[in-house]
GROMACS .gro file of C-alpha atoms in nm:
model
  142
    1MET     CA    1  12.079  11.924  15.670
    2PRO     CA    2  12.426  11.829  15.794
    3THR     CA    3  12.484  11.483  15.936
    4VAL     CA    4  12.543  11.440  16.309
    5TYR     CA    5  12.911  11.379  16.232
    6GLN     CA    6  12.928  11.708  16.040
    7GLN     CA    7  12.753  11.886  16.326
    8ILE     CA    8  13.001  11.743  16.578
    9LEU     CA    9  13.293  11.851  16.359
   10ALA     CA   10  13.145  12.200  16.332
   11LEU     CA   11  13.114  12.224  16.710
   12LEU     CA   12  13.470  12.101  16.756
   13ALA     CA   13  13.601  12.356  16.508
   14ASP     CA   14  13.397  12.647  16.644
   15PRO     CA   15  13.645  12.905  16.777
   16HIS     CA   16  13.378  13.015  17.025
   17PHE     CA   17  13.453  12.703  17.232
   18HIS     CA   18  13.827  12.767  17.226
   19ASP     CA   19  13.819  13.121  17.358
   20ASP     CA   20  13.954  13.128  17.713
   21PHE     CA   21  13.763  13.449  17.781
   22VAL     CA   22  13.424  13.301  17.694
   23ASP     CA   23  13.262  13.066  17.942
   24ASP     CA   24  13.082  12.839  17.698
   25ASP     CA   25  13.103  12.468  17.738
   26LEU     CA   26  13.142  12.245  17.436
   27SER     CA   27  12.993  11.955  17.631
   28ASP     CA   28  12.672  12.157  17.682
   29ALA     CA   29  12.649  12.209  17.306
   30VAL     CA   30  12.705  11.837  17.248
   31ALA     CA   31  12.437  11.752  17.505
   32SER     CA   32  12.199  11.993  17.333
   33LEU     CA   33  12.262  11.820  17.001
   34ALA     CA   34  12.202  11.484  17.169
   35SER     CA   35  11.869  11.607  17.304
   36ASP     CA   36  11.767  11.674  16.943
   37VAL     CA   37  11.902  11.360  16.773
   38GLY     CA   38  11.969  11.112  17.055
   39TRP     CA   39  12.288  11.006  17.228
   40GLN     CA   40  12.375  10.708  17.010
   41PRO     CA   41  12.430  10.909  16.689
   42VAL     CA   42  12.625  11.171  16.884
   43LEU     CA   43  12.844  10.910  17.053
   44ASN     CA   44  12.896  10.735  16.719
   45ALA     CA   45  13.010  11.064  16.565
   46MET     CA   46  13.246  11.136  16.854
   47LEU     CA   47  13.395  10.787  16.829
   48ASP     CA   48  13.437  10.842  16.454
   49VAL     CA   49  13.645  11.150  16.536
   50LEU     CA   50  13.862  10.940  16.768
   51ARG     CA   51  13.905  10.679  16.493
   52ASP     CA   52  14.039  10.940  16.250
   53SER     CA   53  14.411  11.007  16.298
   54SER     CA   54  14.383  11.321  16.087
   55LEU     CA   55  14.160  11.474  16.356
   56THR     CA   56  14.397  11.448  16.655
   57ARG     CA   57  14.353  11.822  16.713
   58HIS     CA   58  13.998  11.739  16.829
   59TRP     CA   59  14.072  11.431  17.038
   60TYR     CA   60  14.113  11.609  17.369
   61ASP     CA   61  13.781  11.789  17.329
   62VAL     CA   62  13.601  11.467  17.237
   63VAL     CA   63  13.747  11.280  17.534
   64ALA     CA   64  13.661  11.571  17.766
   65CYS     CA   65  13.303  11.565  17.632
   66LEU     CA   66  13.281  11.189  17.687
   67PHE     CA   67  13.385  11.250  18.046
   68ALA     CA   68  13.155  11.547  18.098
   69CYS     CA   69  12.849  11.368  17.961
   70ASP     CA   70  12.912  11.063  18.184
   71CYS     CA   71  12.920  10.843  17.877
   72HIS     CA   72  12.922  10.531  18.097
   73THR     CA   73  12.561  10.609  18.195
   74LEU     CA   74  12.440  10.649  17.837
   75PRO     CA   75  12.319  10.386  17.591
   76LEU     CA   76  12.648  10.317  17.417
   77PRO     CA   77  12.663  10.240  17.045
   78CYS     CA   78  12.931   9.975  17.095
   79ASP     CA   79  13.103   9.755  17.351
   80ARG     CA   80  13.260   9.930  17.652
   81SER     CA   81  13.582   9.739  17.594
   82TYR     CA   82  13.599   9.875  17.239
   83ILE     CA   83  13.571  10.233  17.368
   84THR     CA   84  13.844  10.155  17.621
   85ALA     CA   85  14.070  10.017  17.346
   86LEU     CA   86  14.002  10.318  17.125
   87LEU     CA   87  14.079  10.567  17.404
   88TYR     CA   88  14.408  10.398  17.490
   89ASP     CA   89  14.503  10.378  17.124
   90CYS     CA   90  14.446  10.753  17.099
   91LEU     CA   91  14.684  10.797  17.393
   92ARG     CA   92  14.936  10.568  17.224
   93ILE     CA   93  14.931  10.779  16.909
   94CYS     CA   94  14.904  11.116  17.078
   95PRO     CA   95  14.981  11.116  17.453
   96ASP     CA   96  14.870  11.481  17.479
   97LEU     CA   97  14.548  11.400  17.286
   98GLY     CA   98  14.632  11.660  17.026
   99ILE     CA   99  14.685  11.959  17.254
  100ASP     CA  100  15.049  12.071  17.240
  101GLY     CA  101  15.180  12.145  17.585
  102ARG     CA  102  14.912  11.939  17.760
  103ASN     CA  103  15.064  11.715  18.023
  104PRO     CA  104  15.032  11.349  17.913
  105ASP     CA  105  14.973  11.251  18.277
  106ASP     CA  106  14.664  11.474  18.275
  107THR     CA  107  14.531  11.322  17.952
  108ASP     CA  108  14.602  10.971  18.080
  109ASN     CA  109  14.410  11.058  18.397
  110LEU     CA  110  14.119  11.193  18.190
  111VAL     CA  111  14.103  10.867  17.994
  112TRP     CA  112  14.131  10.662  18.314
  113SER     CA  113  13.847  10.868  18.464
  114ILE     CA  114  13.625  10.746  18.181
  115VAL     CA  115  13.757  10.389  18.164
  116HIS     CA  116  13.723  10.303  18.532
  117ASN     CA  117  13.353  10.390  18.504
  118LEU     CA  118  13.309  10.208  18.173
  119LYS     CA  119  13.469   9.895  18.316
  120GLY     CA  120  13.307   9.926  18.659
  121VAL     CA  121  13.631   9.924  18.856
  122SER     CA  122  13.736  10.145  19.144
  123TYR     CA  123  13.928  10.460  19.055
  124MET     CA  124  14.214  10.333  19.273
  125SER     CA  125  14.205   9.975  19.143
  126ASP     CA  126  14.499   9.791  18.992
  127TYR     CA  127  14.297   9.720  18.677
  128ASP     CA  128  14.512   9.756  18.366
  129PRO     CA  129  14.317   9.794  18.041
  130LYS     CA  130  14.636   9.722  17.846
  131THR     CA  131  14.628   9.363  17.976
  132ASP     CA  132  14.250   9.307  17.973
  133ALA     CA  133  14.164   9.034  17.721
  134GLU     CA  134  13.825   9.197  17.651
  135VAL     CA  135  14.002   9.521  17.557
  136LEU     CA  136  14.284   9.352  17.367
  137GLN     CA  137  14.039   9.166  17.141
  138HIS     CA  138  13.959   9.501  16.981
  139GLN     CA  139  14.261   9.556  16.763
  140ILE     CA  140  14.252   9.919  16.658
  141VAL     CA  141  14.431   9.934  16.322
  142ARG     CA  142  14.535  10.272  16.187
   0.00000   0.00000   0.00000
């Protein structure tokens, strides 16, 4: 049986979820997997994808799934500040999160939509994760 990580990679690579004419939601498939194996292994696998710079082509989908599944409400496998640091490092490396032609402002907004919930700050707050000591302690080295 494939590992959860392998199952996540298979879902991310499935052309079915990248067909604009098919109304299937990758986040529903991820949630279905999580109902079978639990959220922590699924979140760990998705974070592993974000840690791997060779998988940038999947970063947007992973971040969109994190948003869609309201990851801030789930039992997280690591510190919220670590996830924040990882998300912003992904933006640093790939401002379009691996989707050519995607507006970096849109991807930054998607990340912010997750982070403001993770950190418990208002969407309109002046909070800056790039200056937060709790976030900065997590040096993402690639």
